[in-house]
Short mmCIF file of C-alpha atoms in Angstrom, two decimals:
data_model
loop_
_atom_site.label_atom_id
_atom_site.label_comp_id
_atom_site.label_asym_id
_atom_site.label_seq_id
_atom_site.Cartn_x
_atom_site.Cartn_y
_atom_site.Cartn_z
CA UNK U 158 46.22 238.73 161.88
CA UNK U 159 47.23 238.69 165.62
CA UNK U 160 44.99 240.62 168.15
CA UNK U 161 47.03 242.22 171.28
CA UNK U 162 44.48 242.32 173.95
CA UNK U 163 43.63 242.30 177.72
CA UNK U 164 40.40 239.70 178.31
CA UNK U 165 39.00 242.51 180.59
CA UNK U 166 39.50 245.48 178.19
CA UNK U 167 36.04 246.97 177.06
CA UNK U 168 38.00 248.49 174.15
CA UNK U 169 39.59 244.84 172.66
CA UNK U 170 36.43 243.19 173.77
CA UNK U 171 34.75 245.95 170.98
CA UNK U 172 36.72 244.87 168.93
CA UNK U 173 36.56 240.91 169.27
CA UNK U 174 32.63 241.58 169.22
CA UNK U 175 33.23 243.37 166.09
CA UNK U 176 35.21 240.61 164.64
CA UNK U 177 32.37 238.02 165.97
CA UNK U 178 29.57 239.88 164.42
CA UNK U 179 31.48 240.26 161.01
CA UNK U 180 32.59 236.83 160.84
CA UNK U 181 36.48 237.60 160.40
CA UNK U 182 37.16 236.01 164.33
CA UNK U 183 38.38 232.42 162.47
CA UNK U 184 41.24 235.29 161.02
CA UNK U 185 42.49 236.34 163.78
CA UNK U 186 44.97 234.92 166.67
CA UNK U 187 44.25 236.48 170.07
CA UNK U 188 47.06 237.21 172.46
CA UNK U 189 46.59 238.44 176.11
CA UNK U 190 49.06 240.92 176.98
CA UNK U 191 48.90 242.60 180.28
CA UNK U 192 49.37 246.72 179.37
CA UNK U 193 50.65 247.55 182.56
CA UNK U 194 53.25 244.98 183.09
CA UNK U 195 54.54 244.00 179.41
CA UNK U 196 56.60 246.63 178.02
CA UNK U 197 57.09 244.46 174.90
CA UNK U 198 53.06 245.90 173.84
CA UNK U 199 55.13 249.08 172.89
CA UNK U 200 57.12 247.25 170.24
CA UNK U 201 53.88 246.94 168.73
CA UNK U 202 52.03 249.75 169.75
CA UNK U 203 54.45 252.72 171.19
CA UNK U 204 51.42 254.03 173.45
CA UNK U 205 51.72 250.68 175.51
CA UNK U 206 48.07 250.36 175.10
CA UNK U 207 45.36 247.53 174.26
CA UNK U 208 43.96 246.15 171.71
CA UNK U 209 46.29 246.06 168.49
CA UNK U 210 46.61 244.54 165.54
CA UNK U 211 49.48 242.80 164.26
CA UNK U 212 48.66 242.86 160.16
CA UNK U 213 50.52 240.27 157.72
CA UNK U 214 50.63 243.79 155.08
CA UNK U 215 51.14 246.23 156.83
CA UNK U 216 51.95 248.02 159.41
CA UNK U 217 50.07 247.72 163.42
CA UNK U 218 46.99 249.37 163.68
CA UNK U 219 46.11 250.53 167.23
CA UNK U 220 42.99 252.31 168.82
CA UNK U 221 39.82 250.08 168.56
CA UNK U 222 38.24 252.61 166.48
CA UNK U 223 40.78 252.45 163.97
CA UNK U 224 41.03 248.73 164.24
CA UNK U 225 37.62 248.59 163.68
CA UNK U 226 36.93 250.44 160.68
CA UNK U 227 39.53 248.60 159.20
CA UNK U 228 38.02 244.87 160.12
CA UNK U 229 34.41 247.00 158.60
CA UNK U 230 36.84 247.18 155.20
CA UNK U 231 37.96 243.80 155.27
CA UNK U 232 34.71 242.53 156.15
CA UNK U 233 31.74 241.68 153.10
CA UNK U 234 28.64 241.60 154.55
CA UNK U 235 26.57 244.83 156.00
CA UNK U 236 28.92 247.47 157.18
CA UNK U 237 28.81 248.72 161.15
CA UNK U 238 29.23 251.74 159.92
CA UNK U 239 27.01 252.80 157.37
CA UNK U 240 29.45 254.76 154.08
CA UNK U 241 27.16 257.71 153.97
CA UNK U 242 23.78 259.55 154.57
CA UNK U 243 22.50 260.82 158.12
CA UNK U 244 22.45 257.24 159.35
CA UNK U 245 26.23 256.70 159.44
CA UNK U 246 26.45 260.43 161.60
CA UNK U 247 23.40 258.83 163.74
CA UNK U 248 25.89 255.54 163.99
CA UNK U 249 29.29 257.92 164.54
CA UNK U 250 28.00 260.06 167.23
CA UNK U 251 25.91 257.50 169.22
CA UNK U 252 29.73 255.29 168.84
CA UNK U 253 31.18 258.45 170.11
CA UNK U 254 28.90 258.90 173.34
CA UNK U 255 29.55 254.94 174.11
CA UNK U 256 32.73 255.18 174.15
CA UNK U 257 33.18 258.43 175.97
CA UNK U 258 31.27 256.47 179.14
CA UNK U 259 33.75 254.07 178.49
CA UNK U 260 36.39 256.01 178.55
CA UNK U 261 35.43 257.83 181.90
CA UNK U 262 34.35 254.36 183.47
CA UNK U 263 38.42 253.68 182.83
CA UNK U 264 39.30 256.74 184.38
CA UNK U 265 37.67 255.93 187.55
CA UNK U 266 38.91 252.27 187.51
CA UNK U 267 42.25 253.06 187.37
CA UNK U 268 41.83 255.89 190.08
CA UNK U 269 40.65 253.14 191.85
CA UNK U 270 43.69 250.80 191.12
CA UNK U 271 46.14 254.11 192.09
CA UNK U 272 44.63 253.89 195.20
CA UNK U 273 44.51 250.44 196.06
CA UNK U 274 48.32 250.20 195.07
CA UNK U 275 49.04 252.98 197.26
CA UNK U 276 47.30 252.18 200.28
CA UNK U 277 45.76 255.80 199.80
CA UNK U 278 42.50 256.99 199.30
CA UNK U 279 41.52 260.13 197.34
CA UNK U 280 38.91 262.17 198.72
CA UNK U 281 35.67 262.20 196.09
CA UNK U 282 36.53 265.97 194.21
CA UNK U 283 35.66 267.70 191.02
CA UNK U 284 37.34 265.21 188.80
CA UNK U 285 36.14 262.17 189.86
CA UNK U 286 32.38 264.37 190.01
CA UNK U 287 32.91 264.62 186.00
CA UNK U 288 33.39 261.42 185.44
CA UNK U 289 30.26 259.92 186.65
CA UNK U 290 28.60 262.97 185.16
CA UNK U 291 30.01 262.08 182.07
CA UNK U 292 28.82 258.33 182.24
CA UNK U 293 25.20 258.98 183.33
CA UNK U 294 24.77 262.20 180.66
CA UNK U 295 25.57 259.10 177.89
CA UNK U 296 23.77 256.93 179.00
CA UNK U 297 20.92 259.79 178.99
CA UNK U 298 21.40 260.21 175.63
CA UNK U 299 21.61 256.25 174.94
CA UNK U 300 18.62 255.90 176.36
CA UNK U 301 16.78 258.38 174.90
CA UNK U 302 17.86 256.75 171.13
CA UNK U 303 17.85 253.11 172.24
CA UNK U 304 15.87 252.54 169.14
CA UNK U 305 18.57 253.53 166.75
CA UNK U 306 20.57 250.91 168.58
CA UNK U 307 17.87 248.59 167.59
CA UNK U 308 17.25 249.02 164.71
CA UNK U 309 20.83 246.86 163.22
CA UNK U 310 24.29 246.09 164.83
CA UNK U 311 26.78 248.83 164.55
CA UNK U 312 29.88 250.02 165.77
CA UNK U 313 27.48 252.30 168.15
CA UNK U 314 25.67 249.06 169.42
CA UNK U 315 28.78 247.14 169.67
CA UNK U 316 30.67 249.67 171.70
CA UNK U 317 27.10 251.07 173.75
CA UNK U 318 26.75 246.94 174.60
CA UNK U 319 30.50 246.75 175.90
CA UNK U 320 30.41 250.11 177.84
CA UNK U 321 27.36 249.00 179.74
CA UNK U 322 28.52 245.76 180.61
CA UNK U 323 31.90 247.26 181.53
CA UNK U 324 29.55 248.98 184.10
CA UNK U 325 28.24 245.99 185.53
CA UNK U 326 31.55 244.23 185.76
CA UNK U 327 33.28 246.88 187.12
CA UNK U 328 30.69 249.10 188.81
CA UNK U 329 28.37 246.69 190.29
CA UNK U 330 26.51 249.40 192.40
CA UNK U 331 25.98 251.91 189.67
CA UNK U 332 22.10 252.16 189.40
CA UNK U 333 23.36 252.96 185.55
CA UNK U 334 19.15 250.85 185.06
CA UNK U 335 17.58 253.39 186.87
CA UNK U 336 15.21 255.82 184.86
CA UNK U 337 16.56 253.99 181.58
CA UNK U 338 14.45 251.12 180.97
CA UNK U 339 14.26 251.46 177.16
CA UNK U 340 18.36 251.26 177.17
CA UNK U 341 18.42 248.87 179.86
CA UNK U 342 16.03 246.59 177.73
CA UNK U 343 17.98 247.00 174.19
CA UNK U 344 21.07 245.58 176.40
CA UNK U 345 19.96 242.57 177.95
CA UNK U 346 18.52 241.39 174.60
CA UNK U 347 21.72 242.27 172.97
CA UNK U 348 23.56 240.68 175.74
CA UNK U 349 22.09 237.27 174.24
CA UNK U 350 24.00 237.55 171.37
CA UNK U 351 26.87 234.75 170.77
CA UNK U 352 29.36 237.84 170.12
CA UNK U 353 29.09 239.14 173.03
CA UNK U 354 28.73 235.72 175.16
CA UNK U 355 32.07 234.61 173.81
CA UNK U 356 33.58 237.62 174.76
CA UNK U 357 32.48 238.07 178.52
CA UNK U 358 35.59 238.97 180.83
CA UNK U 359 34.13 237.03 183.27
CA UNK U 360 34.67 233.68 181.87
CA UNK U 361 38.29 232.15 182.43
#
């Protein structure tokens, strides 16, 4: 398998975490691609966007979700997410709050990379108002269940773990600690972990 990625992508790091954690990394190539500049990424996936998955049997699989659920299939130890009760809804939502911080964190970084590029600033409005709203309501919630992180890596730790450190990379002055000690505590212990030490953007 071949991995399309950008190193500082919190959605292919998710992935390559995922892949770390499941033991399938020694099966897959990583390639950096750079989204906004390569327009050869669309050959592979059409929406020009990172990470995906260049399968052997199949066709490309694109969105880190999908890609991995699919490296959960392929993978025979514990599952990330669990195949059914209330746990793997527990595991699906808290995934789903992650990576909607992520996914507003984005939106303000590329705002911010608009602007640079332009010379021109926005002026702080509504939108920009919803993102950070967005980010600190999950992490709220993260917080307040930083124990069913804890209890076992999942696709909700994995992707809570990336989003936070995304934070840190990217928004160095977000007091994103404050008030949250219990989620702030779960992450620098998961932090430790090999997966996500070989997978830091800031290294290289």
């Amino acid at each position: 398998m071949k991995l399309l990625y950008s190193p500082t992508s919190p959605y292919a790091r998710k992935v390559l975490v995922q892949a770390h954690e499941t033991g399938l990394m020694d099966r897959i190539e990583v390639v950096s691609v750079k989204p906004f500049e390569d327009d050869s990424l669309r050959e592979t996936n059409p929406l020009g966007k990172v990470p995906a998955l260049i399968r052997e049997d199949g066709p490309a699989l694109f969105d880190s979700t999908v890609i991995c659920d699919y490296l959960d299939h392929l993978q025979g130890g514990e599952k990330l997410v669990p195949e059914g009760g209330e746990e793997r809804w527990d595991i699906l939502r808290l995934h789903a709050t992650a990576q909607g911080v992520t996914d507003a964190a984005l939106n303000l970084r590329q705002q911010a990379m608009r602007e640079e590029a332009t010379g021109t600033a926005v002026a702080k409005d509504w939108w920009v108002d919803r993102q950070y709203a967005a980010i600190n309501a999950g992490l709220d919630l993260l917080d307040h269940e930083a124990a069913t992180l804890d209890r076992s890596v999942s696709l909700a730790s994995v992707a809570s773990a990336c989003a936070l450190d995304y934070l840190q990379f990217r928004f160095a002055d977000h007091p994103w600690r404050s008030g949250r000690s219990d989620l702030a505590n779960w992450f620098d212990r998961f932090l430790d972990r090999p997966s996500m030490q070989a997978t830091d953007p800031r290294q290289g």
